[in-house]
Short mmCIF file of C-alpha atoms and ligand atoms in Angstrom, two decimals:
data_model
loop_
_atom_site.label_atom_id
_atom_site.label_comp_id
_atom_site.label_asym_id
_atom_site.label_seq_id
_atom_site.Cartn_x
_atom_site.Cartn_y
_atom_site.Cartn_z
CA MET A 220 144.81 78.82 137.59
CA ASN A 221 144.62 81.51 134.87
CA ALA A 222 144.39 84.95 136.47
CA ILE A 223 142.07 86.09 133.69
CA ARG A 224 138.99 83.97 133.77
CA THR A 225 136.32 86.04 132.08
CA ALA A 226 136.15 87.60 128.61
CA VAL A 227 133.69 90.17 127.40
CA PHE A 228 132.60 90.16 123.71
CA PRO A 229 130.89 93.40 122.81
CA VAL A 230 128.53 92.47 119.96
CA GLY A 231 125.91 95.13 120.38
CA GLY A 232 126.91 97.38 117.49
CA LEU A 233 124.72 98.11 114.49
CA GLY A 234 127.30 97.02 111.90
CA THR A 235 126.18 99.78 109.46
CA ARG A 236 129.19 99.33 107.21
CA PHE A 237 127.78 95.90 106.23
CA LEU A 238 124.21 96.98 105.44
CA PRO A 239 122.12 95.44 104.06
CA ALA A 240 123.70 92.17 105.19
CA THR A 241 123.53 93.23 108.80
CA LYS A 242 119.95 94.34 108.82
CA ALA A 243 118.78 91.02 110.13
CA LEU A 244 122.11 89.19 110.69
CA PRO A 245 124.54 90.25 113.36
CA LYS A 246 127.90 91.45 111.86
CA GLU A 247 129.62 89.04 114.18
CA MET A 248 127.95 86.11 112.56
CA LEU A 249 129.34 86.91 109.05
CA PRO A 250 131.41 83.92 108.12
CA VAL A 251 135.11 83.95 107.18
CA VAL A 252 135.24 80.85 104.98
CA ASP A 253 132.91 78.65 107.13
CA LYS A 254 133.06 79.97 110.67
CA PRO A 255 131.40 83.15 112.04
CA LEU A 256 133.67 85.95 113.20
CA ILE A 257 132.49 85.57 116.78
CA GLN A 258 133.65 81.85 116.76
CA TYR A 259 137.26 82.93 115.91
CA ALA A 260 137.24 85.29 118.89
CA VAL A 261 135.81 82.75 121.24
CA ASP A 262 138.36 80.09 120.08
CA GLU A 263 141.18 82.63 120.68
CA ALA A 264 139.81 83.30 124.21
CA ARG A 265 139.56 79.57 124.94
CA ALA A 266 143.14 79.16 123.81
CA ALA A 267 144.17 81.90 126.35
CA GLY A 268 142.52 79.94 129.19
CA ILE A 269 139.27 81.94 129.46
CA GLU A 270 136.50 80.05 131.27
CA GLN A 271 133.59 82.47 131.32
CA PHE A 272 132.19 84.20 128.22
CA VAL A 273 130.08 87.43 128.44
CA PHE A 274 128.39 88.58 125.26
CA VAL A 275 127.02 92.17 125.33
CA THR A 276 124.30 91.93 122.71
CA GLY A 277 121.55 94.04 121.36
CA ARG A 278 118.37 93.83 119.30
CA GLY A 279 118.62 91.31 116.41
CA LYS A 280 121.63 89.45 117.85
CA SER A 281 119.89 86.25 119.01
CA ALA A 282 121.70 84.30 116.23
CA ILE A 283 124.80 84.57 118.37
CA GLU A 284 123.06 82.84 121.42
CA ASP A 285 121.75 80.15 119.01
CA HIS A 286 125.17 79.53 117.56
CA PHE A 287 126.64 78.64 120.96
CA ASP A 288 123.59 76.63 121.94
CA ARG A 289 122.81 73.02 121.13
CA ASN A 290 120.58 72.26 118.14
CA HIS A 291 119.30 68.81 118.92
CA GLU A 292 117.38 68.39 115.68
CA LEU A 293 120.30 69.17 113.56
CA GLU A 294 122.55 67.05 115.61
CA ALA A 295 120.20 64.03 115.40
CA THR A 296 119.86 64.51 111.61
CA LEU A 297 123.60 64.55 111.08
CA ALA A 298 124.06 61.61 113.44
CA ASP A 299 121.39 59.58 111.62
CA LYS A 300 123.07 60.27 108.30
CA GLY A 301 126.50 59.36 109.60
CA LYS A 302 127.83 62.83 108.88
CA ASP A 303 130.25 62.58 111.81
CA GLU A 304 132.69 65.30 110.76
CA LEU A 305 129.91 67.86 110.31
CA LEU A 306 128.40 66.83 113.55
CA ARG A 307 131.76 67.47 115.32
CA SER A 308 131.96 70.86 113.53
CA ILE A 309 128.84 72.05 115.32
CA THR A 310 129.41 70.28 118.70
CA ASP A 311 133.16 70.97 119.20
CA ASP A 312 132.40 74.72 119.27
CA LEU A 313 129.75 74.66 122.02
CA LEU A 314 130.47 76.42 125.24
CA ASP A 315 130.08 74.36 128.38
CA PRO A 316 126.74 74.72 130.13
CA GLY A 317 126.65 77.79 132.30
CA THR A 318 129.88 79.38 131.03
CA ALA A 319 128.14 81.82 128.59
CA ALA A 320 126.21 84.83 129.76
CA TYR A 321 124.39 87.31 127.61
CA VAL A 322 123.60 90.91 128.69
CA ARG A 323 121.67 93.41 126.56
CA GLN A 324 123.24 96.80 125.80
CA MET A 325 119.73 98.08 125.00
CA GLU A 326 121.06 101.06 123.12
CA PRO A 327 124.32 101.06 121.00
CA LEU A 328 125.97 103.95 122.80
CA GLY A 329 129.55 102.91 121.99
CA LEU A 330 132.19 100.23 122.80
CA GLY A 331 132.88 101.72 126.26
CA HIS A 332 129.18 101.61 127.13
CA ALA A 333 128.93 97.97 125.91
CA VAL A 334 131.92 96.93 128.15
CA TRP A 335 130.31 98.78 131.14
CA CYS A 336 127.13 96.81 130.61
CA ALA A 337 129.05 93.71 131.67
CA ARG A 338 130.15 95.25 135.05
CA HIS A 339 127.89 93.15 137.30
CA LEU A 340 129.18 89.90 135.64
CA ILE A 341 132.77 91.01 136.00
CA GLY A 342 132.83 92.13 139.63
CA ASN A 343 136.23 93.01 140.97
CA GLU A 344 138.42 90.81 138.80
CA PRO A 345 140.57 91.75 135.78
CA PHE A 346 139.04 90.60 132.52
CA ALA A 347 139.55 90.37 128.80
CA VAL A 348 137.77 92.08 125.96
CA LEU A 349 137.77 90.83 122.46
CA LEU A 350 136.33 92.52 119.36
CA ALA A 351 135.25 89.86 116.95
CA ASP A 352 135.64 92.10 113.91
CA ASP A 353 139.40 92.17 114.47
CA LEU A 354 140.30 88.70 113.38
CA ILE A 355 143.87 87.69 114.26
CA HIS A 356 145.31 84.77 112.37
CA GLY A 357 148.51 82.72 112.85
CA ASP A 358 151.43 82.70 115.26
CA GLY A 359 149.58 81.83 118.53
CA PRO A 360 146.59 83.39 120.21
CA CYS A 361 147.05 87.15 120.66
CA LEU A 362 144.95 87.20 123.88
CA ALA A 363 147.36 84.62 125.50
CA ASP A 364 150.20 87.09 125.06
CA LEU A 365 148.14 89.71 126.92
CA VAL A 366 147.25 87.33 129.74
CA ALA A 367 150.99 86.52 130.07
CA THR A 368 151.85 90.21 130.32
CA HIS A 369 149.07 90.62 133.04
CA ALA A 370 150.52 87.63 134.94
CA ARG A 371 153.91 89.38 135.04
CA THR A 372 152.75 92.87 135.91
CA GLY A 373 149.26 92.55 137.55
CA GLY A 374 148.31 95.50 135.32
CA SER A 375 146.42 96.14 132.05
CA ALA A 376 147.61 95.09 128.63
CA ILE A 377 146.44 95.92 125.13
CA ALA A 378 147.36 94.67 121.70
CA VAL A 379 148.99 96.94 119.18
CA MET A 380 150.26 96.73 115.55
CA GLU A 381 152.30 99.04 113.39
CA VAL A 382 150.45 101.19 110.86
CA ASP A 383 151.48 103.52 108.13
CA ALA A 384 151.47 107.24 109.04
CA ASP A 385 148.55 107.92 106.72
CA GLU A 386 146.48 105.23 108.45
CA ALA A 387 147.01 106.45 111.96
CA SER A 388 143.83 108.67 111.90
CA ARG A 389 141.67 105.51 111.72
CA TYR A 390 142.93 104.09 115.02
CA GLY A 391 143.69 104.73 118.69
CA ILE A 392 147.43 105.38 118.71
CA ILE A 393 149.58 104.82 121.85
CA GLU A 394 152.38 107.04 123.16
CA PRO A 395 154.99 104.45 123.92
CA GLY A 396 157.50 104.46 126.81
CA ASP A 397 160.22 101.91 127.65
CA ARG A 398 160.28 98.51 126.03
CA THR A 399 160.45 95.78 128.65
CA ASP A 400 160.17 92.07 128.74
CA ALA A 401 156.40 92.58 129.59
CA GLY A 402 155.79 94.79 126.62
CA ILE A 403 155.83 98.46 125.65
CA GLU A 404 154.98 100.80 128.51
CA VAL A 405 151.92 102.93 127.59
CA LEU A 406 152.29 106.61 128.53
CA GLY A 407 149.24 107.86 126.82
CA MET A 408 146.90 107.34 123.89
CA VAL A 409 145.10 109.39 121.32
CA GLU A 410 141.97 108.42 119.46
CA LYS A 411 142.07 108.92 115.70
CA PRO A 412 144.92 111.59 115.65
CA ALA A 413 145.72 113.75 112.55
CA PRO A 414 148.70 112.36 110.78
CA ASP A 415 151.14 114.91 112.25
CA GLU A 416 149.81 114.46 115.76
CA ALA A 417 150.18 110.68 116.13
CA PRO A 418 152.52 110.01 119.06
CA SER A 419 153.77 106.73 117.40
CA ASN A 420 152.90 104.24 114.65
CA LEU A 421 151.40 101.75 117.14
CA ALA A 422 147.69 101.37 116.72
CA ILE A 423 145.34 99.74 119.27
CA VAL A 424 143.89 96.38 118.13
CA GLY A 425 140.63 94.88 119.60
CA ARG A 426 142.21 92.82 122.33
CA TYR A 427 142.48 93.97 125.95
CA VAL A 428 143.15 92.73 129.45
CA LEU A 429 141.82 95.33 131.79
CA ARG A 430 141.87 95.96 135.57
CA PRO A 431 138.28 96.17 136.96
CA GLU A 432 138.76 99.95 137.88
CA VAL A 433 137.96 100.59 134.22
CA MET A 434 134.29 99.97 134.94
CA GLU A 435 134.10 102.89 137.42
CA LEU A 436 135.80 105.13 134.87
CA LEU A 437 133.29 104.09 132.19
CA GLY A 438 130.41 104.71 134.43
CA SER A 439 131.37 108.18 135.33
CA GLN A 440 132.59 109.49 131.93
CA GLY A 441 130.43 111.20 129.37
CA SER A 442 130.36 110.60 125.66
CA GLY A 443 133.45 111.28 123.62
CA ALA A 444 134.32 111.18 119.92
CA GLY A 445 131.20 110.58 117.67
CA GLY A 446 128.90 111.10 120.61
CA GLU A 447 129.76 107.53 121.87
CA ILE A 448 131.06 106.27 125.20
CA GLN A 449 134.61 105.52 124.13
CA LEU A 450 136.68 102.72 125.74
CA THR A 451 139.86 104.62 124.87
CA ASP A 452 138.87 107.53 127.13
CA ALA A 453 138.45 105.18 130.08
CA LEU A 454 141.80 103.41 129.31
CA ARG A 455 143.60 106.71 129.65
CA GLY A 456 142.37 106.81 133.25
CA LEU A 457 144.12 103.50 133.93
CA ILE A 458 147.53 104.80 132.90
CA GLY A 459 149.76 105.63 135.94
CA VAL A 460 147.38 103.88 138.40
CA ALA A 461 148.83 100.38 137.72
CA PRO A 462 151.27 99.01 135.08
CA PHE A 463 149.87 99.33 131.58
CA HIS A 464 151.60 97.71 128.59
CA ALA A 465 151.11 97.31 124.85
CA VAL A 466 151.98 94.00 123.30
CA PRO A 467 152.66 93.82 119.51
CA VAL A 468 150.39 91.42 117.71
CA ARG A 469 152.02 88.40 116.38
CA GLY A 470 150.37 87.00 113.23
CA THR A 471 148.15 89.06 111.06
CA ARG A 472 145.16 91.17 112.08
CA TYR A 473 142.34 91.60 109.59
CA ASP A 474 139.76 94.44 110.05
CA CYS A 475 136.59 92.52 109.28
CA GLY A 476 134.65 95.61 110.24
CA THR A 477 135.42 96.88 106.67
CA LYS A 478 134.41 95.28 103.47
CA LEU A 479 137.96 95.14 102.08
CA GLY A 480 139.42 93.73 105.32
CA PHE A 481 136.60 91.09 105.46
CA LEU A 482 137.41 90.17 101.88
CA GLU A 483 141.15 89.94 102.69
CA ALA A 484 140.46 87.69 105.67
CA ASN A 485 138.29 85.41 103.56
CA VAL A 486 140.95 85.04 100.91
CA ALA A 487 143.87 84.66 103.29
CA LEU A 488 142.14 82.09 105.51
CA ALA A 489 140.78 80.19 102.40
CA LEU A 490 144.37 80.02 101.07
CA SER A 491 145.58 78.47 104.38
CA ARG A 492 142.98 75.66 104.13
CA HIS A 493 143.36 72.31 102.32
CA ASP A 494 139.87 71.06 102.86
CA LEU A 495 137.77 73.21 100.56
CA GLY A 496 137.25 70.58 97.87
CA GLY A 497 139.52 72.42 95.40
CA ASP A 498 142.40 74.66 94.96
CA PRO A 499 141.51 78.22 96.11
CA ARG A 500 144.71 79.57 94.46
CA ARG A 501 143.63 78.31 91.02
CA VAL A 502 140.16 79.77 91.51
CA LEU A 503 141.51 83.17 92.55
CA ARG A 504 144.07 83.17 89.69
CA ALA A 505 141.34 82.46 87.22
CA ILE A 506 139.30 85.40 88.53
CA LEU A 507 142.31 87.75 88.44
CA GLU A 508 143.22 86.71 84.89
CA THR A 509 139.79 87.47 83.38
P1 UTP B 618 132.34 99.14 115.46
O1 UTP B 618 133.03 100.39 115.87
O2 UTP B 618 132.89 98.39 114.39
O3 UTP B 618 130.74 99.51 115.35
O4 UTP B 618 132.27 98.33 116.82
P2 UTP B 618 129.64 98.72 114.64
O5 UTP B 618 128.33 99.36 115.06
O6 UTP B 618 129.74 97.27 115.03
O7 UTP B 618 129.80 98.82 113.09
P3 UTP B 618 129.61 100.07 112.12
O8 UTP B 618 130.74 101.07 112.42
O9 UTP B 618 128.28 100.62 112.30
O10 UTP B 618 129.77 99.43 110.80
C1 UTP B 618 133.29 97.46 117.21
C2 UTP B 618 132.82 96.33 118.13
O11 UTP B 618 132.14 96.92 119.24
C3 UTP B 618 130.78 96.50 119.31
C4 UTP B 618 130.43 96.02 117.92
O12 UTP B 618 129.43 95.02 117.97
C5 UTP B 618 131.71 95.47 117.41
O13 UTP B 618 131.93 94.07 117.82
N1 UTP B 618 129.95 97.63 119.74
C6 UTP B 618 130.05 98.84 119.21
C7 UTP B 618 129.00 97.38 120.83
O14 UTP B 618 128.94 96.33 121.33
N2 UTP B 618 128.24 98.44 121.17
C8 UTP B 618 128.24 99.61 120.58
O15 UTP B 618 127.46 100.56 121.00
C9 UTP B 618 129.17 99.83 119.60
#
């Protein structure tokens, strides 16, 4: 049995960087090629053995519930017309009945607050957190590597990637200790450090396996940077209590929370597809040459 059974998907943010698109549409439903961001995250969780899916939602996010629910009318129409491949594309993605739960954050008070809102559904088990706007493509599911580290250590694990010095101030940066077979020991972490204060070039990516004690820490901490309840602040409280490792991301991570990262993901994933009814390379070349 997989030791990590439940994943939390915080999807309660306002997505202001994508306004006006996100005024009525959840950011996590923005499509990369033809699949919404949240579907990539759920697929990655499934590939890591996750069995229960907790979505922390907010106002205007009901499209996410509809996406993972059955649409009998559409299914019947596609079946009548013999469009079997399209029918599979909407039924293969469905979560099994009773495995998805939705909890409202009520106010977007920060990522840490969103995770805390799932506490009653998590109980006393370690759990995963996936941020759908970090899309990770290629070279095996990132979350599975964190689950494997947890299986070895019983502790927490987070995904990291190398960033340039001038980019460190956009991320949470870890202070690394020994490199072991389980990953890089985490000795500390700093949220958005000034370039000369970054303890390493290893930035935290939106994939976590956390021990349940984090919920208590989140519940008792006040707001941090930007007036929000920050997950990084609570993670710091887990260091030294039980093993805590960082695991470098294999594959490529696209920051789909920014317009350029979202564009990059769409181009990269389109180029990796052969079923788009044309040659995406030729299309892109033509645009670049005009
Ligand atoms: P972001 O930091 O990208 O914030 O959240 P945001 O509100 O979605 O987007 P911007 O900055 O206004 O453009 C990272 C993830 O954490 C979730 C978001 O939904 C996103 O998946 N989140 C953030 C919450 O669930 N609740 C919050 O209060 C904040």
